[in-house]
Amino acid sequence: MTDRMAVALVVNGRPRRAAIEVHHTLLEVLRDDLGLTGTKECCLVGECGACTVVVDGRTVDACLMLAVEAAGREVTTVEGLAGGGALSALQAAFLETGAAQCGFCIPGQLLSATALLATTPRPTRAEIEEGLAGNLCRCAGYEQIIEAVQLAAEGSPGRERHPAPPRGVDVAAVPDAGVAPQ
Ligand code: FES
Ligand code: FES
């Protein structure tokens, strides 16, 4: 017999309910119960940052947080960043600089950078490095990622040129603006 309990939380501005196993993590509930697979599963021990989401304004490793701990709280995942038919300025900047290579780390990078810019709108390079220190990129795209955060902080000029991809399209698969046809 399994222990299930109803949990209500707000995900990307939308109230959600799920009957979850009490030992399941927020990562499991986001991906398996709510179908939000943009949050990536990798090390499962808090080392890589691929599962980073924002809970009540603070970044957390969703693999280390029990879903029951998120009850009644506001969770933002990568699916919640684009809105109104356009990418967020940060997502547009990631495209602009070619920061997304294989793309696996990018949702976590975006959430960490979003939380950073919410509290520090004009971060120094050192503040960006510190803000993203928990997010590993195996493609070693750190320079482009830092450049993207700097670009977004300045006000990304590319936002209007990058309409949001349709649902279900991985943002990493969207062509890099730098190689768009002339
Ligand atoms: S999967 Fe959570 S930190 Fe790596
Ligand atoms: S873009 Fe491949 S792991 Fe970061």
mmCIF file of C-alpha atoms and ligand atoms in Angstrom:
data_model
loop_
_atom_site.group_PDB
_atom_site.id
_atom_site.type_symbol
_atom_site.label_atom_id
_atom_site.label_comp_id
_atom_site.label_asym_id
_atom_site.label_seq_id
_atom_site.Cartn_x
_atom_site.Cartn_y
_atom_site.Cartn_z
ATOM 1 C CA MET A 1 0.000 0.000 0.000
ATOM 2 C CA THR A 2 1.346 3.424 -0.899
ATOM 3 C CA ASP A 3 0.943 6.613 1.067
ATOM 4 C CA ARG A 4 -0.523 9.255 -1.191
ATOM 5 C CA MET A 5 -1.578 12.710 -0.195
ATOM 6 C CA ALA A 6 -3.125 15.625 -2.024
ATOM 7 C CA VAL A 7 -0.847 18.601 -2.478
ATOM 8 C CA ALA A 8 -1.839 22.008 -3.820
ATOM 9 C CA LEU A 9 0.768 24.397 -5.105
ATOM 10 C CA VAL A 10 0.996 27.209 -7.627
ATOM 11 C CA VAL A 11 3.136 26.401 -10.638
ATOM 12 C CA ASN A 12 3.925 29.124 -13.147
ATOM 13 C CA GLY A 13 1.058 31.192 -11.796
ATOM 14 C CA ARG A 14 -1.478 28.388 -12.081
ATOM 15 C CA PRO A 15 -2.971 26.509 -9.107
ATOM 16 C CA ARG A 16 -2.165 22.813 -9.435
ATOM 17 C CA ARG A 17 -3.141 19.771 -7.375
ATOM 18 C CA ALA A 18 -1.621 16.341 -7.390
ATOM 19 C CA ALA A 19 -2.015 13.130 -5.402
ATOM 20 C CA ILE A 20 1.584 12.364 -4.618
ATOM 21 C CA GLU A 21 3.660 9.813 -2.812
ATOM 22 C CA VAL A 22 4.843 11.486 0.377
ATOM 23 C CA HIS A 23 8.477 10.640 -0.324
ATOM 24 C CA HIS A 24 8.481 12.061 -3.850
ATOM 25 C CA THR A 25 10.591 15.067 -4.622
ATOM 26 C CA LEU A 26 9.414 18.268 -6.220
ATOM 27 C CA LEU A 27 11.361 17.195 -9.305
ATOM 28 C CA GLU A 28 9.412 13.947 -9.580
ATOM 29 C CA VAL A 29 6.082 15.696 -9.148
ATOM 30 C CA LEU A 30 6.888 18.426 -11.675
ATOM 31 C CA ARG A 31 8.051 15.970 -14.305
ATOM 32 C CA ASP A 32 5.926 12.890 -13.675
ATOM 33 C CA ASP A 33 2.691 14.225 -12.200
ATOM 34 C CA LEU A 34 2.454 17.654 -13.823
ATOM 35 C CA GLY A 35 4.220 16.870 -17.111
ATOM 36 C CA LEU A 36 6.665 19.766 -16.815
ATOM 37 C CA THR A 37 9.725 18.050 -18.240
ATOM 38 C CA GLY A 38 11.646 21.254 -18.891
ATOM 39 C CA THR A 39 13.115 20.817 -15.413
ATOM 40 C CA LYS A 40 15.915 18.343 -15.983
ATOM 41 C CA GLU A 41 16.854 15.261 -14.008
ATOM 42 C CA CYS A 42 20.542 14.492 -13.736
ATOM 43 C CA CYS A 43 22.659 13.877 -10.622
ATOM 44 C CA LEU A 44 19.760 13.779 -8.106
ATOM 45 C CA VAL A 45 22.132 14.760 -5.285
ATOM 46 C CA GLY A 46 22.246 18.544 -5.563
ATOM 47 C CA GLU A 47 25.502 18.729 -7.480
ATOM 48 C CA CYS A 48 24.633 19.829 -11.025
ATOM 49 C CA GLY A 49 21.788 22.358 -10.865
ATOM 50 C CA ALA A 50 19.973 20.860 -13.863
ATOM 51 C CA CYS A 51 16.800 20.630 -11.755
ATOM 52 C CA THR A 52 16.868 24.245 -10.540
ATOM 53 C CA VAL A 53 13.471 25.887 -10.084
ATOM 54 C CA VAL A 54 12.399 28.998 -8.200
ATOM 55 C CA VAL A 55 10.228 28.554 -5.105
ATOM 56 C CA ASP A 56 8.855 31.723 -3.543
ATOM 57 C CA GLY A 57 11.571 33.729 -5.255
ATOM 58 C CA ARG A 58 14.514 31.539 -4.268
ATOM 59 C CA THR A 59 16.293 28.921 -6.311
ATOM 60 C CA VAL A 60 16.147 25.352 -5.115
ATOM 61 C CA ASP A 61 17.382 22.032 -6.434
ATOM 62 C CA ALA A 62 14.070 20.315 -7.081
ATOM 63 C CA CYS A 63 15.752 16.921 -6.645
ATOM 64 C CA LEU A 64 16.467 17.741 -2.989
ATOM 65 C CA MET A 65 13.107 19.225 -2.019
ATOM 66 C CA LEU A 66 10.186 17.021 -1.060
ATOM 67 C CA ALA A 67 7.065 17.948 -2.975
ATOM 68 C CA VAL A 68 5.113 18.215 0.277
ATOM 69 C CA GLU A 69 7.455 21.041 1.274
ATOM 70 C CA ALA A 70 6.254 22.987 -1.772
ATOM 71 C CA ALA A 71 2.602 22.819 -0.684
ATOM 72 C CA GLY A 72 1.000 26.243 -0.865
ATOM 73 C CA ARG A 73 4.095 27.809 -2.380
ATOM 74 C CA GLU A 74 4.760 29.421 -5.753
ATOM 75 C CA VAL A 75 6.993 27.449 -8.078
ATOM 76 C CA THR A 76 8.448 28.740 -11.332
ATOM 77 C CA THR A 77 9.858 26.355 -13.912
ATOM 78 C CA VAL A 78 11.361 27.063 -17.310
ATOM 79 C CA GLU A 79 7.910 26.606 -18.858
ATOM 80 C CA GLY A 80 6.781 29.705 -16.970
ATOM 81 C CA LEU A 81 9.390 32.110 -18.315
ATOM 82 C CA ALA A 82 7.996 32.878 -21.753
ATOM 83 C CA GLY A 83 4.703 34.718 -21.842
ATOM 84 C CA GLY A 84 2.505 36.841 -24.030
ATOM 85 C CA GLY A 85 3.875 35.281 -27.203
ATOM 86 C CA ALA A 86 7.484 36.224 -26.505
ATOM 87 C CA LEU A 87 10.487 34.765 -24.796
ATOM 88 C CA SER A 88 11.653 36.463 -21.637
ATOM 89 C CA ALA A 89 14.481 38.942 -22.173
ATOM 90 C CA LEU A 90 16.802 36.397 -20.612
ATOM 91 C CA GLN A 91 15.730 33.580 -22.935
ATOM 92 C CA ALA A 92 16.151 35.893 -25.928
ATOM 93 C CA ALA A 93 19.612 36.814 -24.696
ATOM 94 C CA PHE A 94 20.563 33.131 -24.405
ATOM 95 C CA LEU A 95 19.612 32.722 -28.060
ATOM 96 C CA GLU A 96 21.416 35.911 -29.002
ATOM 97 C CA THR A 97 24.732 34.769 -27.538
ATOM 98 C CA GLY A 98 24.479 31.108 -28.531
ATOM 99 C CA ALA A 99 24.519 30.074 -24.884
ATOM 100 C CA ALA A 100 22.380 26.990 -25.495
ATOM 101 C CA GLN A 101 24.557 24.231 -26.939
ATOM 102 C CA CYS A 102 23.178 20.761 -26.096
ATOM 103 C CA GLY A 103 20.653 22.650 -23.973
ATOM 104 C CA PHE A 104 20.474 20.239 -21.050
ATOM 105 C CA CYS A 105 21.663 22.678 -18.405
ATOM 106 C CA ILE A 106 19.852 25.673 -19.867
ATOM 107 C CA PRO A 107 16.537 25.466 -17.949
ATOM 108 C CA GLY A 108 18.447 25.469 -14.661
ATOM 109 C CA GLN A 109 20.761 28.237 -15.825
ATOM 110 C CA LEU A 110 17.746 30.320 -16.864
ATOM 111 C CA LEU A 111 16.032 29.896 -13.508
ATOM 112 C CA SER A 112 19.165 30.774 -11.541
ATOM 113 C CA ALA A 113 19.738 33.822 -13.728
ATOM 114 C CA THR A 114 16.086 34.858 -13.459
ATOM 115 C CA ALA A 115 16.300 34.754 -9.662
ATOM 116 C CA LEU A 116 19.571 36.667 -9.742
ATOM 117 C CA LEU A 117 18.217 39.446 -11.958
ATOM 118 C CA ALA A 118 15.090 39.728 -9.788
ATOM 119 C CA THR A 119 17.225 40.761 -6.822
ATOM 120 C CA THR A 120 20.243 42.203 -8.639
ATOM 121 C CA PRO A 121 19.111 43.828 -11.894
ATOM 122 C CA ARG A 122 22.616 45.033 -12.859
ATOM 123 C CA PRO A 123 24.920 42.288 -11.603
ATOM 124 C CA THR A 124 28.681 42.421 -11.898
ATOM 125 C CA ARG A 125 30.455 39.543 -13.595
ATOM 126 C CA ALA A 126 31.440 38.219 -10.174
ATOM 127 C CA GLU A 127 27.815 38.333 -9.035
ATOM 128 C CA ILE A 128 26.732 36.439 -12.154
ATOM 129 C CA GLU A 129 29.406 33.816 -11.587
ATOM 130 C CA GLU A 130 28.304 33.443 -7.981
ATOM 131 C CA GLY A 131 24.610 33.360 -8.927
ATOM 132 C CA LEU A 132 25.200 30.574 -11.445
ATOM 133 C CA ALA A 133 27.845 28.712 -9.436
ATOM 134 C CA GLY A 134 25.488 25.827 -8.725
ATOM 135 C CA ASN A 135 24.724 25.201 -12.388
ATOM 136 C CA LEU A 136 27.170 23.021 -14.273
ATOM 137 C CA CYS A 137 27.431 23.139 -18.054
ATOM 138 C CA ARG A 138 29.053 20.086 -19.557
ATOM 139 C CA CYS A 139 29.318 21.861 -22.908
ATOM 140 C CA ALA A 140 31.400 24.505 -21.090
ATOM 141 C CA GLY A 141 29.342 27.346 -22.494
ATOM 142 C CA TYR A 142 30.002 29.494 -19.454
ATOM 143 C CA GLU A 143 31.245 32.556 -21.336
ATOM 144 C CA GLN A 144 28.171 32.696 -23.559
ATOM 145 C CA ILE A 145 25.905 32.138 -20.555
ATOM 146 C CA ILE A 146 27.528 34.983 -18.612
ATOM 147 C CA GLU A 147 27.358 37.184 -21.703
ATOM 148 C CA ALA A 148 23.648 36.381 -22.030
ATOM 149 C CA VAL A 149 22.931 37.409 -18.444
ATOM 150 C CA GLN A 150 24.866 40.632 -18.988
ATOM 151 C CA LEU A 151 22.905 41.265 -22.186
ATOM 152 C CA ALA A 152 19.577 40.676 -20.468
ATOM 153 C CA ALA A 153 20.599 42.983 -17.623
ATOM 154 C CA GLU A 154 21.302 45.714 -20.158
ATOM 155 C CA GLY A 155 17.945 45.109 -21.867
ATOM 156 C CA SER A 156 18.175 42.490 -24.572
ATOM 157 C CA PRO A 157 17.723 44.017 -28.026
ATOM 158 C CA GLY A 158 16.739 40.637 -29.405
ATOM 159 C CA ARG A 159 13.511 40.060 -27.512
ATOM 160 C CA GLU A 160 11.171 41.257 -30.231
ATOM 161 C CA ARG A 161 13.001 39.191 -32.832
ATOM 162 C CA HIS A 162 12.409 35.920 -30.997
ATOM 163 C CA PRO A 163 8.754 34.963 -30.659
ATOM 164 C CA ALA A 164 8.154 32.223 -28.137
ATOM 165 C CA PRO A 165 8.492 28.737 -29.636
ATOM 166 C CA PRO A 166 5.275 26.719 -29.755
ATOM 167 C CA ARG A 167 4.528 24.523 -26.744
ATOM 168 C CA GLY A 168 6.537 21.353 -26.750
ATOM 169 C CA VAL A 169 9.461 22.830 -28.647
ATOM 170 C CA ASP A 170 12.745 22.715 -26.747
ATOM 171 C CA VAL A 171 14.176 26.220 -26.575
ATOM 172 C CA ALA A 172 17.599 24.723 -27.194
ATOM 173 C CA ALA A 173 16.451 23.576 -30.616
ATOM 174 C CA VAL A 174 15.526 27.086 -31.774
ATOM 175 C CA PRO A 175 18.154 28.289 -34.269
ATOM 176 C CA ASP A 176 20.762 30.621 -32.913
ATOM 177 C CA ALA A 177 20.080 34.219 -33.895
ATOM 178 C CA GLY A 178 23.757 34.586 -34.729
ATOM 179 C CA VAL A 179 23.411 32.249 -37.718
ATOM 180 C CA ALA A 180 20.044 33.460 -38.959
ATOM 181 C CA PRO A 181 19.916 34.058 -42.738
ATOM 182 C CA GLN A 182 20.964 37.560 -43.740
HETATM 183 S S1 FES B 1 19.534 16.778 -10.643
HETATM 184 FE FE1 FES B 1 19.230 18.108 -8.947
HETATM 185 S S2 FES B 1 21.146 19.058 -8.631
HETATM 186 FE FE2 FES B 1 21.530 17.579 -10.195
HETATM 187 S S1 FES B 2 24.587 23.606 -22.985
HETATM 188 FE FE1 FES B 2 25.126 21.475 -22.819
HETATM 189 S S2 FES B 2 25.363 21.155 -20.689
HETATM 190 FE FE2 FES B 2 25.147 23.305 -20.874
#
